[in-house]
Amino acid sequence: MHKMSRRTFLKLCTSALVALGLGRYIPAAAASRTIQFPRQIITADSSTSRTVMWQADGGQQDASFVLTAPNGNPEPYAPEANTLLQDATTTTFYTVRLTDLTPGTHYEGTIRMADETVTLPIVTAADEDAAFEALLIDDSQCGETYEPFAQLLEKALARNPRASFLADIGDLTDNGQSSWHWDSFLAVLTGSRAKDMPFVPVMGNHECYGLDWQFALPRRYLASFSVPDNGSRNFPGYYYSFDYGPAHFIVLNTQITELDDLKPGLLQEELLWLKHDAASTKKPWNIVLMHKDVIAYDEYQPGTGHACGR
């Protein structure tokens, strides 16, 4: 009997969902709102800055953001807007970059679009030497429903109520060009307490798959998360670093196999950046976040001329 691969199985499932009219399903919490999936993204220094993002269907609309400090003084911000057409869907992503914040302070952010208002608590990190807890998960991708991810995240957040931020170490979604997968993932993420803390995305190989399950540029991932600037002209958003408390986090991109033919030069550029970034930090802890293992068992290792066995 012919053994069906996991990728082939998932492709058939996706085709079946589309044929049944379910492939375009958008979670009810998002479908009923103009302001979709409000989220906070990690910045280079979470004690003095924060990035807030959300999205809406269609082209650019009027949107505003107001940050209110504990003393009650509101400060307006003009959101940046970036429209992406993918998977026959037009989505506009809104970004607000908050700077010059006070460490260890509880702010309130208010998003306004059309007749809707969404409020987010924005809590900056405390002293740079203060200890902290972080929640790390990986492979939140799901096939036909993201309910398993929702259950996992709910339990993880309940067991770690003091977590300062949440990191997802790659393969956030099952297909990087599927609007259904991205909406389903973000509905879970922003429908939980995770929306009240910074999110740390790490690109995985599934973010680099197209609807035909061939390698594709991670356009939706890059549009969804405005991460700290890495200084790159060719690969902005592909890798980055940030500080939190006494730790320096280095977020690497391991999708060389998927991306090299589509956008060559990632590995060489990233290695040079890594050496400079690691040498520049003065933090006592250096922590690397990346999707693929350093040793990829049973996978071909680029540049070595051989495959690694178990």
mmCIF file of C-alpha atoms in Angstrom:
data_model
loop_
_atom_site.group_PDB
_atom_site.id
_atom_site.type_symbol
_atom_site.label_atom_id
_atom_site.label_comp_id
_atom_site.label_asym_id
_atom_site.label_seq_id
_atom_site.Cartn_x
_atom_site.Cartn_y
_atom_site.Cartn_z
ATOM 1 C CA MET A 1 0.000 0.000 0.000
ATOM 2 C CA HIS A 2 1.253 3.455 -0.903
ATOM 3 C CA LYS A 3 2.081 5.534 2.170
ATOM 4 C CA MET A 4 0.729 9.079 1.937
ATOM 5 C CA SER A 5 3.057 11.803 3.184
ATOM 6 C CA ARG A 6 1.859 14.254 5.815
ATOM 7 C CA ARG A 7 2.194 17.149 3.385
ATOM 8 C CA THR A 8 0.114 15.357 0.731
ATOM 9 C CA PHE A 9 -2.519 14.514 3.327
ATOM 10 C CA LEU A 10 -2.756 18.132 4.496
ATOM 11 C CA LYS A 11 -2.935 19.361 0.925
ATOM 12 C CA LEU A 12 -5.859 17.026 0.237
ATOM 13 C CA CYS A 13 -7.574 18.170 3.457
ATOM 14 C CA THR A 14 -7.178 21.813 2.446
ATOM 15 C CA SER A 15 -8.587 21.101 -1.019
ATOM 16 C CA ALA A 16 -11.543 19.288 0.523
ATOM 17 C CA LEU A 17 -12.277 22.200 2.876
ATOM 18 C CA VAL A 18 -12.246 24.642 -0.009
ATOM 19 C CA ALA A 19 -14.541 22.379 -2.044
ATOM 20 C CA LEU A 20 -16.965 22.264 0.883
ATOM 21 C CA GLY A 21 -16.895 26.025 1.267
ATOM 22 C CA LEU A 22 -15.068 25.782 4.606
ATOM 23 C CA GLY A 23 -11.614 26.794 3.467
ATOM 24 C CA ARG A 24 -12.540 30.473 3.605
ATOM 25 C CA TYR A 25 -13.836 30.198 7.147
ATOM 26 C CA ILE A 26 -12.811 33.092 9.349
ATOM 27 C CA PRO A 27 -13.135 32.741 13.154
ATOM 28 C CA ALA A 28 -16.351 34.373 14.352
ATOM 29 C CA ALA A 29 -14.531 36.689 16.740
ATOM 30 C CA ALA A 30 -12.699 38.239 13.779
ATOM 31 C CA ALA A 31 -15.474 38.106 11.201
ATOM 32 C CA SER A 32 -17.786 40.276 13.306
ATOM 33 C CA ARG A 33 -15.254 43.048 13.880
ATOM 34 C CA THR A 34 -13.500 45.726 11.849
ATOM 35 C CA ILE A 35 -10.501 45.720 14.200
ATOM 36 C CA GLN A 36 -9.012 42.246 13.937
ATOM 37 C CA PHE A 37 -6.405 40.493 16.059
ATOM 38 C CA PRO A 38 -4.902 43.371 18.108
ATOM 39 C CA ARG A 39 -1.486 42.256 19.316
ATOM 40 C CA GLN A 40 1.699 43.533 20.919
ATOM 41 C CA ILE A 41 5.056 42.771 19.301
ATOM 42 C CA ILE A 42 8.408 42.616 21.066
ATOM 43 C CA THR A 43 10.773 45.568 20.622
ATOM 44 C CA ALA A 44 14.530 45.912 21.029
ATOM 45 C CA ASP A 45 13.974 47.209 24.582
ATOM 46 C CA SER A 46 10.648 46.364 26.202
ATOM 47 C CA SER A 47 11.265 48.688 29.142
ATOM 48 C CA THR A 48 10.930 51.832 27.016
ATOM 49 C CA SER A 49 9.097 50.784 23.835
ATOM 50 C CA ARG A 50 6.341 48.585 22.431
ATOM 51 C CA THR A 51 4.864 47.877 19.001
ATOM 52 C CA VAL A 52 1.083 47.467 18.653
ATOM 53 C CA MET A 53 -0.446 45.892 15.538
ATOM 54 C CA TRP A 54 -3.873 44.936 14.267
ATOM 55 C CA GLN A 55 -5.448 44.287 10.888
ATOM 56 C CA ALA A 56 -8.658 44.737 8.922
ATOM 57 C CA ASP A 57 -10.150 43.316 5.760
ATOM 58 C CA GLY A 58 -9.815 45.328 2.577
ATOM 59 C CA GLY A 59 -7.853 48.471 1.806
ATOM 60 C CA GLN A 60 -6.655 51.185 4.139
ATOM 61 C CA GLN A 61 -9.237 52.779 6.430
ATOM 62 C CA ASP A 62 -9.147 55.641 8.910
ATOM 63 C CA ALA A 63 -7.624 54.410 12.154
ATOM 64 C CA SER A 64 -6.267 56.026 15.296
ATOM 65 C CA PHE A 65 -4.390 55.002 18.416
ATOM 66 C CA VAL A 66 -4.197 56.757 21.782
ATOM 67 C CA LEU A 67 -1.786 55.877 24.581
ATOM 68 C CA THR A 68 -2.883 56.885 28.065
ATOM 69 C CA ALA A 69 -0.315 57.121 30.861
ATOM 70 C CA PRO A 70 -1.089 56.458 34.559
ATOM 71 C CA ASN A 71 -1.446 60.201 35.107
ATOM 72 C CA GLY A 72 -4.293 60.235 32.597
ATOM 73 C CA ASN A 73 -2.557 62.204 29.853
ATOM 74 C CA PRO A 74 -3.549 60.767 26.432
ATOM 75 C CA GLU A 75 -1.047 60.821 23.558
ATOM 76 C CA PRO A 76 -2.289 60.204 19.990
ATOM 77 C CA TYR A 77 -0.351 58.185 17.428
ATOM 78 C CA ALA A 78 -0.884 57.889 13.671
ATOM 79 C CA PRO A 79 -0.768 54.211 12.645
ATOM 80 C CA GLU A 80 1.311 53.019 9.699
ATOM 81 C CA ALA A 81 -0.693 50.994 7.168
ATOM 82 C CA ASN A 82 0.496 48.212 4.860
ATOM 83 C CA THR A 83 -1.892 46.421 2.489
ATOM 84 C CA LEU A 84 -1.215 42.879 1.305
ATOM 85 C CA LEU A 85 -3.044 40.889 -1.371
ATOM 86 C CA GLN A 86 -2.562 37.167 -0.842
ATOM 87 C CA ASP A 87 -4.668 34.038 -1.209
ATOM 88 C CA ALA A 88 -7.301 36.148 -3.070
ATOM 89 C CA THR A 89 -7.692 38.179 0.145
ATOM 90 C CA THR A 90 -6.840 41.836 0.734
ATOM 91 C CA THR A 91 -5.700 42.634 4.268
ATOM 92 C CA THR A 92 -4.387 45.877 5.713
ATOM 93 C CA PHE A 93 -1.984 45.722 8.655
ATOM 94 C CA TYR A 94 -1.781 48.678 11.048
ATOM 95 C CA THR A 95 1.328 49.363 13.139
ATOM 96 C CA VAL A 96 1.978 51.788 15.995
ATOM 97 C CA ARG A 97 5.487 52.132 17.442
ATOM 98 C CA LEU A 98 5.519 53.404 21.013
ATOM 99 C CA THR A 99 8.793 54.913 22.251
ATOM 100 C CA ASP A 100 10.166 56.862 25.226
ATOM 101 C CA LEU A 101 8.009 54.900 27.663
ATOM 102 C CA THR A 102 8.744 54.664 31.379
ATOM 103 C CA PRO A 103 10.060 51.303 32.655
ATOM 104 C CA GLY A 104 7.752 49.297 34.898
ATOM 105 C CA THR A 105 4.676 51.345 34.001
ATOM 106 C CA HIS A 106 1.112 50.284 33.187
ATOM 107 C CA TYR A 107 -0.278 52.195 30.190
ATOM 108 C CA GLU A 108 -3.550 51.817 28.312
ATOM 109 C CA GLY A 109 -3.698 51.720 24.525
ATOM 110 C CA THR A 110 -6.914 52.423 22.613
ATOM 111 C CA ILE A 111 -7.490 51.482 18.963
ATOM 112 C CA ARG A 112 -10.327 53.173 17.085
ATOM 113 C CA MET A 113 -11.683 52.301 13.638
ATOM 114 C CA ALA A 114 -15.146 53.002 12.249
ATOM 115 C CA ASP A 115 -17.482 52.628 15.241
ATOM 116 C CA GLU A 116 -15.254 50.165 17.093
ATOM 117 C CA THR A 117 -12.879 50.614 20.002
ATOM 118 C CA VAL A 118 -10.419 48.089 21.408
ATOM 119 C CA THR A 119 -8.368 48.682 24.551
ATOM 120 C CA LEU A 120 -5.097 46.950 25.437
ATOM 121 C CA PRO A 121 -3.090 47.061 28.673
ATOM 122 C CA ILE A 122 0.519 47.902 27.852
ATOM 123 C CA VAL A 123 2.945 47.109 30.667
ATOM 124 C CA THR A 124 6.605 47.974 30.156
ATOM 125 C CA ALA A 125 9.378 45.803 31.528
ATOM 126 C CA ALA A 126 10.874 46.769 34.865
ATOM 127 C CA ASP A 127 14.518 47.386 35.731
ATOM 128 C CA GLU A 128 16.977 45.850 33.263
ATOM 129 C CA ASP A 129 18.488 43.695 36.003
ATOM 130 C CA ALA A 130 15.150 42.346 37.252
ATOM 131 C CA ALA A 131 14.458 38.629 36.887
ATOM 132 C CA PHE A 132 11.579 37.618 34.653
ATOM 133 C CA GLU A 133 9.702 34.606 33.296
ATOM 134 C CA ALA A 134 8.945 33.925 29.628
ATOM 135 C CA LEU A 135 6.684 31.388 27.946
ATOM 136 C CA LEU A 136 8.100 29.562 24.917
ATOM 137 C CA ILE A 137 6.028 27.338 22.634
ATOM 138 C CA ASP A 138 6.619 25.939 19.161
ATOM 139 C CA ASP A 139 4.824 24.379 16.206
ATOM 140 C CA SER A 140 1.431 25.864 16.923
ATOM 141 C CA GLN A 141 0.479 24.851 13.369
ATOM 142 C CA CYS A 142 -2.721 22.832 13.036
ATOM 143 C CA GLY A 143 -4.400 21.111 10.112
ATOM 144 C CA GLU A 144 -8.181 21.470 10.151
ATOM 145 C CA THR A 145 -8.771 23.327 13.435
ATOM 146 C CA TYR A 146 -6.619 25.404 15.798
ATOM 147 C CA GLU A 147 -8.558 24.209 18.834
ATOM 148 C CA PRO A 148 -5.599 22.079 20.045
ATOM 149 C CA PHE A 149 -3.439 25.220 19.997
ATOM 150 C CA ALA A 150 -6.140 27.139 21.877
ATOM 151 C CA GLN A 151 -6.288 24.468 24.582
ATOM 152 C CA LEU A 152 -2.506 24.314 24.882
ATOM 153 C CA LEU A 153 -2.116 28.079 25.120
ATOM 154 C CA GLU A 154 -4.872 28.394 27.714
ATOM 155 C CA LYS A 155 -3.218 25.802 29.943
ATOM 156 C CA ALA A 156 0.266 27.236 29.439
ATOM 157 C CA LEU A 157 -0.840 30.760 30.344
ATOM 158 C CA ALA A 158 -2.760 29.488 33.384
ATOM 159 C CA ARG A 159 0.283 27.600 34.645
ATOM 160 C CA ASN A 160 2.603 30.543 34.027
ATOM 161 C CA PRO A 161 0.680 33.631 35.160
ATOM 162 C CA ARG A 162 3.888 35.641 35.659
ATOM 163 C CA ALA A 163 5.148 35.219 32.095
ATOM 164 C CA SER A 164 6.393 38.550 30.719
ATOM 165 C CA PHE A 165 6.204 37.600 27.060
ATOM 166 C CA LEU A 166 5.257 34.734 24.749
ATOM 167 C CA ALA A 167 7.532 33.333 22.031
ATOM 168 C CA ASP A 168 6.467 30.898 19.297
ATOM 169 C CA ILE A 169 9.555 29.125 17.941
ATOM 170 C CA GLY A 170 8.459 28.623 14.342
ATOM 171 C CA ASP A 171 5.724 26.939 12.310
ATOM 172 C CA LEU A 172 3.130 29.292 13.700
ATOM 173 C CA THR A 173 0.727 28.253 10.961
ATOM 174 C CA ASP A 174 0.528 25.191 8.750
ATOM 175 C CA ASN A 175 0.602 27.150 5.491
ATOM 176 C CA GLY A 176 2.262 30.542 5.144
ATOM 177 C CA GLN A 177 0.045 31.735 2.297
ATOM 178 C CA SER A 178 -3.312 30.587 3.662
ATOM 179 C CA SER A 179 -5.481 33.374 5.050
ATOM 180 C CA TRP A 180 -7.585 30.783 6.880
ATOM 181 C CA HIS A 181 -4.548 29.450 8.729
ATOM 182 C CA TRP A 182 -3.291 32.907 9.669
ATOM 183 C CA ASP A 183 -6.710 34.098 10.826
ATOM 184 C CA SER A 184 -7.183 30.926 12.857
ATOM 185 C CA PHE A 185 -3.776 31.237 14.518
ATOM 186 C CA LEU A 186 -4.182 34.935 15.313
ATOM 187 C CA ALA A 187 -7.714 34.388 16.622
ATOM 188 C CA VAL A 188 -6.300 32.017 19.237
ATOM 189 C CA LEU A 189 -3.323 34.221 20.061
ATOM 190 C CA THR A 190 -5.306 37.436 20.479
ATOM 191 C CA GLY A 191 -8.307 35.721 22.030
ATOM 192 C CA SER A 192 -6.211 34.845 25.077
ATOM 193 C CA ARG A 193 -4.221 36.687 27.722
ATOM 194 C CA ALA A 194 -1.309 36.580 25.286
ATOM 195 C CA LYS A 195 -2.616 39.756 23.632
ATOM 196 C CA ASP A 196 -1.743 41.618 26.838
ATOM 197 C CA MET A 197 1.984 40.839 26.568
ATOM 198 C CA PRO A 198 4.661 41.146 23.882
ATOM 199 C CA PHE A 199 4.711 38.369 21.281
ATOM 200 C CA VAL A 200 7.999 37.049 19.897
ATOM 201 C CA PRO A 201 7.574 35.390 16.472
ATOM 202 C CA VAL A 202 10.193 33.062 15.004
ATOM 203 C CA MET A 203 9.954 32.075 11.350
ATOM 204 C CA GLY A 204 9.592 28.350 10.624
ATOM 205 C CA ASN A 205 9.628 26.351 7.408
ATOM 206 C CA HIS A 206 5.800 26.259 7.218
ATOM 207 C CA GLU A 207 5.753 30.047 7.014
ATOM 208 C CA CYS A 208 7.641 29.515 3.718
ATOM 209 C CA TYR A 209 5.065 27.211 2.034
ATOM 210 C CA GLY A 210 2.614 28.331 -0.636
ATOM 211 C CA LEU A 211 -0.891 27.019 -1.206
ATOM 212 C CA ASP A 212 0.623 24.429 -3.584
ATOM 213 C CA TRP A 213 2.968 23.309 -0.763
ATOM 214 C CA GLN A 214 5.987 24.510 -2.706
ATOM 215 C CA PHE A 215 8.522 26.898 -1.192
ATOM 216 C CA ALA A 216 7.348 30.524 -1.176
ATOM 217 C CA LEU A 217 8.488 33.832 0.257
ATOM 218 C CA PRO A 218 7.044 34.459 3.758
ATOM 219 C CA ARG A 219 5.120 37.597 2.797
ATOM 220 C CA ARG A 220 2.249 37.084 5.240
ATOM 221 C CA TYR A 221 4.578 36.390 8.179
ATOM 222 C CA LEU A 222 6.576 39.548 7.442
ATOM 223 C CA ALA A 223 3.412 41.662 7.134
ATOM 224 C CA SER A 224 1.929 40.268 10.350
ATOM 225 C CA PHE A 225 4.841 41.036 12.676
ATOM 226 C CA SER A 226 6.829 44.253 12.741
ATOM 227 C CA VAL A 227 9.845 42.974 14.673
ATOM 228 C CA PRO A 228 12.961 44.930 15.752
ATOM 229 C CA ASP A 229 15.080 46.296 12.906
ATOM 230 C CA ASN A 230 18.086 44.162 11.968
ATOM 231 C CA GLY A 231 19.636 46.779 9.673
ATOM 232 C CA SER A 232 19.256 44.603 6.584
ATOM 233 C CA ARG A 233 18.104 45.877 3.185
ATOM 234 C CA ASN A 234 17.490 42.413 1.746
ATOM 235 C CA PHE A 235 16.141 40.528 4.770
ATOM 236 C CA PRO A 236 14.327 42.923 7.125
ATOM 237 C CA GLY A 237 12.142 40.982 9.548
ATOM 238 C CA TYR A 238 13.752 37.616 8.771
ATOM 239 C CA TYR A 239 15.929 37.648 11.905
ATOM 240 C CA TYR A 240 16.407 40.071 14.794
ATOM 241 C CA SER A 241 17.432 40.486 18.418
ATOM 242 C CA PHE A 242 16.045 42.127 21.550
ATOM 243 C CA ASP A 243 16.824 42.685 25.214
ATOM 244 C CA TYR A 244 14.624 41.769 28.130
ATOM 245 C CA GLY A 245 15.883 42.225 31.674
ATOM 246 C CA PRO A 246 19.406 40.799 32.013
ATOM 247 C CA ALA A 247 19.060 38.688 28.831
ATOM 248 C CA HIS A 248 19.843 39.314 25.170
ATOM 249 C CA PHE A 249 17.716 37.232 22.783
ATOM 250 C CA ILE A 250 18.923 36.417 19.271
ATOM 251 C CA VAL A 251 16.175 35.251 16.904
ATOM 252 C CA LEU A 252 17.715 33.354 13.989
ATOM 253 C CA ASN A 253 16.218 32.279 10.675
ATOM 254 C CA THR A 254 16.918 28.634 9.797
ATOM 255 C CA GLN A 255 14.916 28.494 6.543
ATOM 256 C CA ILE A 256 17.930 28.387 4.247
ATOM 257 C CA THR A 257 16.730 25.353 2.280
ATOM 258 C CA GLU A 258 13.291 26.872 1.694
ATOM 259 C CA LEU A 259 14.446 30.377 0.777
ATOM 260 C CA ASP A 260 17.849 30.157 -0.905
ATOM 261 C CA ASP A 261 16.555 29.652 -4.454
ATOM 262 C CA LEU A 262 13.882 32.325 -4.013
ATOM 263 C CA LYS A 263 15.976 34.907 -2.174
ATOM 264 C CA PRO A 264 19.659 33.921 -2.010
ATOM 265 C CA GLY A 265 22.185 35.245 0.482
ATOM 266 C CA LEU A 266 20.327 34.798 3.772
ATOM 267 C CA LEU A 267 22.859 32.492 5.425
ATOM 268 C CA GLN A 268 25.906 34.581 4.570
ATOM 269 C CA GLU A 269 24.288 37.827 5.680
ATOM 270 C CA GLU A 270 22.836 36.340 8.842
ATOM 271 C CA LEU A 271 26.210 34.890 9.922
ATOM 272 C CA LEU A 272 27.892 38.292 9.634
ATOM 273 C CA TRP A 273 25.042 39.934 11.542
ATOM 274 C CA LEU A 274 25.134 37.241 14.241
ATOM 275 C CA LYS A 275 28.833 37.745 14.941
ATOM 276 C CA HIS A 276 28.380 41.502 15.233
ATOM 277 C CA ASP A 277 25.200 41.289 17.299
ATOM 278 C CA ALA A 278 26.598 38.744 19.760
ATOM 279 C CA ALA A 279 29.784 40.770 20.204
ATOM 280 C CA SER A 280 27.878 44.009 20.796
ATOM 281 C CA THR A 281 25.705 42.974 23.742
ATOM 282 C CA LYS A 282 26.836 43.430 27.318
ATOM 283 C CA LYS A 283 24.045 41.363 28.851
ATOM 284 C CA PRO A 284 25.142 38.474 31.108
ATOM 285 C CA TRP A 285 22.802 36.061 29.295
ATOM 286 C CA ASN A 286 22.640 35.367 25.553
ATOM 287 C CA ILE A 287 19.705 33.196 24.445
ATOM 288 C CA VAL A 288 19.198 31.999 20.865
ATOM 289 C CA LEU A 289 15.724 31.262 19.494
ATOM 290 C CA MET A 290 15.435 29.363 16.209
ATOM 291 C CA HIS A 291 13.107 26.843 14.612
ATOM 292 C CA LYS A 292 15.286 24.021 13.284
ATOM 293 C CA ASP A 293 17.723 22.027 15.400
ATOM 294 C CA VAL A 294 21.416 22.707 15.177
ATOM 295 C CA ILE A 295 21.724 19.026 14.190
ATOM 296 C CA ALA A 296 19.000 18.205 11.650
ATOM 297 C CA TYR A 297 18.685 14.445 11.787
ATOM 298 C CA ASP A 298 17.948 12.731 8.469
ATOM 299 C CA GLU A 299 18.045 16.043 6.657
ATOM 300 C CA TYR A 300 20.590 17.248 4.137
ATOM 301 C CA GLN A 301 22.995 19.788 5.594
ATOM 302 C CA PRO A 302 23.686 22.637 3.122
ATOM 303 C CA GLY A 303 27.376 23.027 2.418
ATOM 304 C CA THR A 304 28.497 19.749 3.985
ATOM 305 C CA GLY A 305 27.958 17.462 1.006
ATOM 306 C CA HIS A 306 26.347 14.769 3.094
ATOM 307 C CA ALA A 307 23.244 13.872 5.047
ATOM 308 C CA CYS A 308 23.143 13.337 8.799
ATOM 309 C CA GLY A 309 21.709 10.045 10.040
ATOM 310 C CA ARG A 310 20.228 9.287 13.416
#
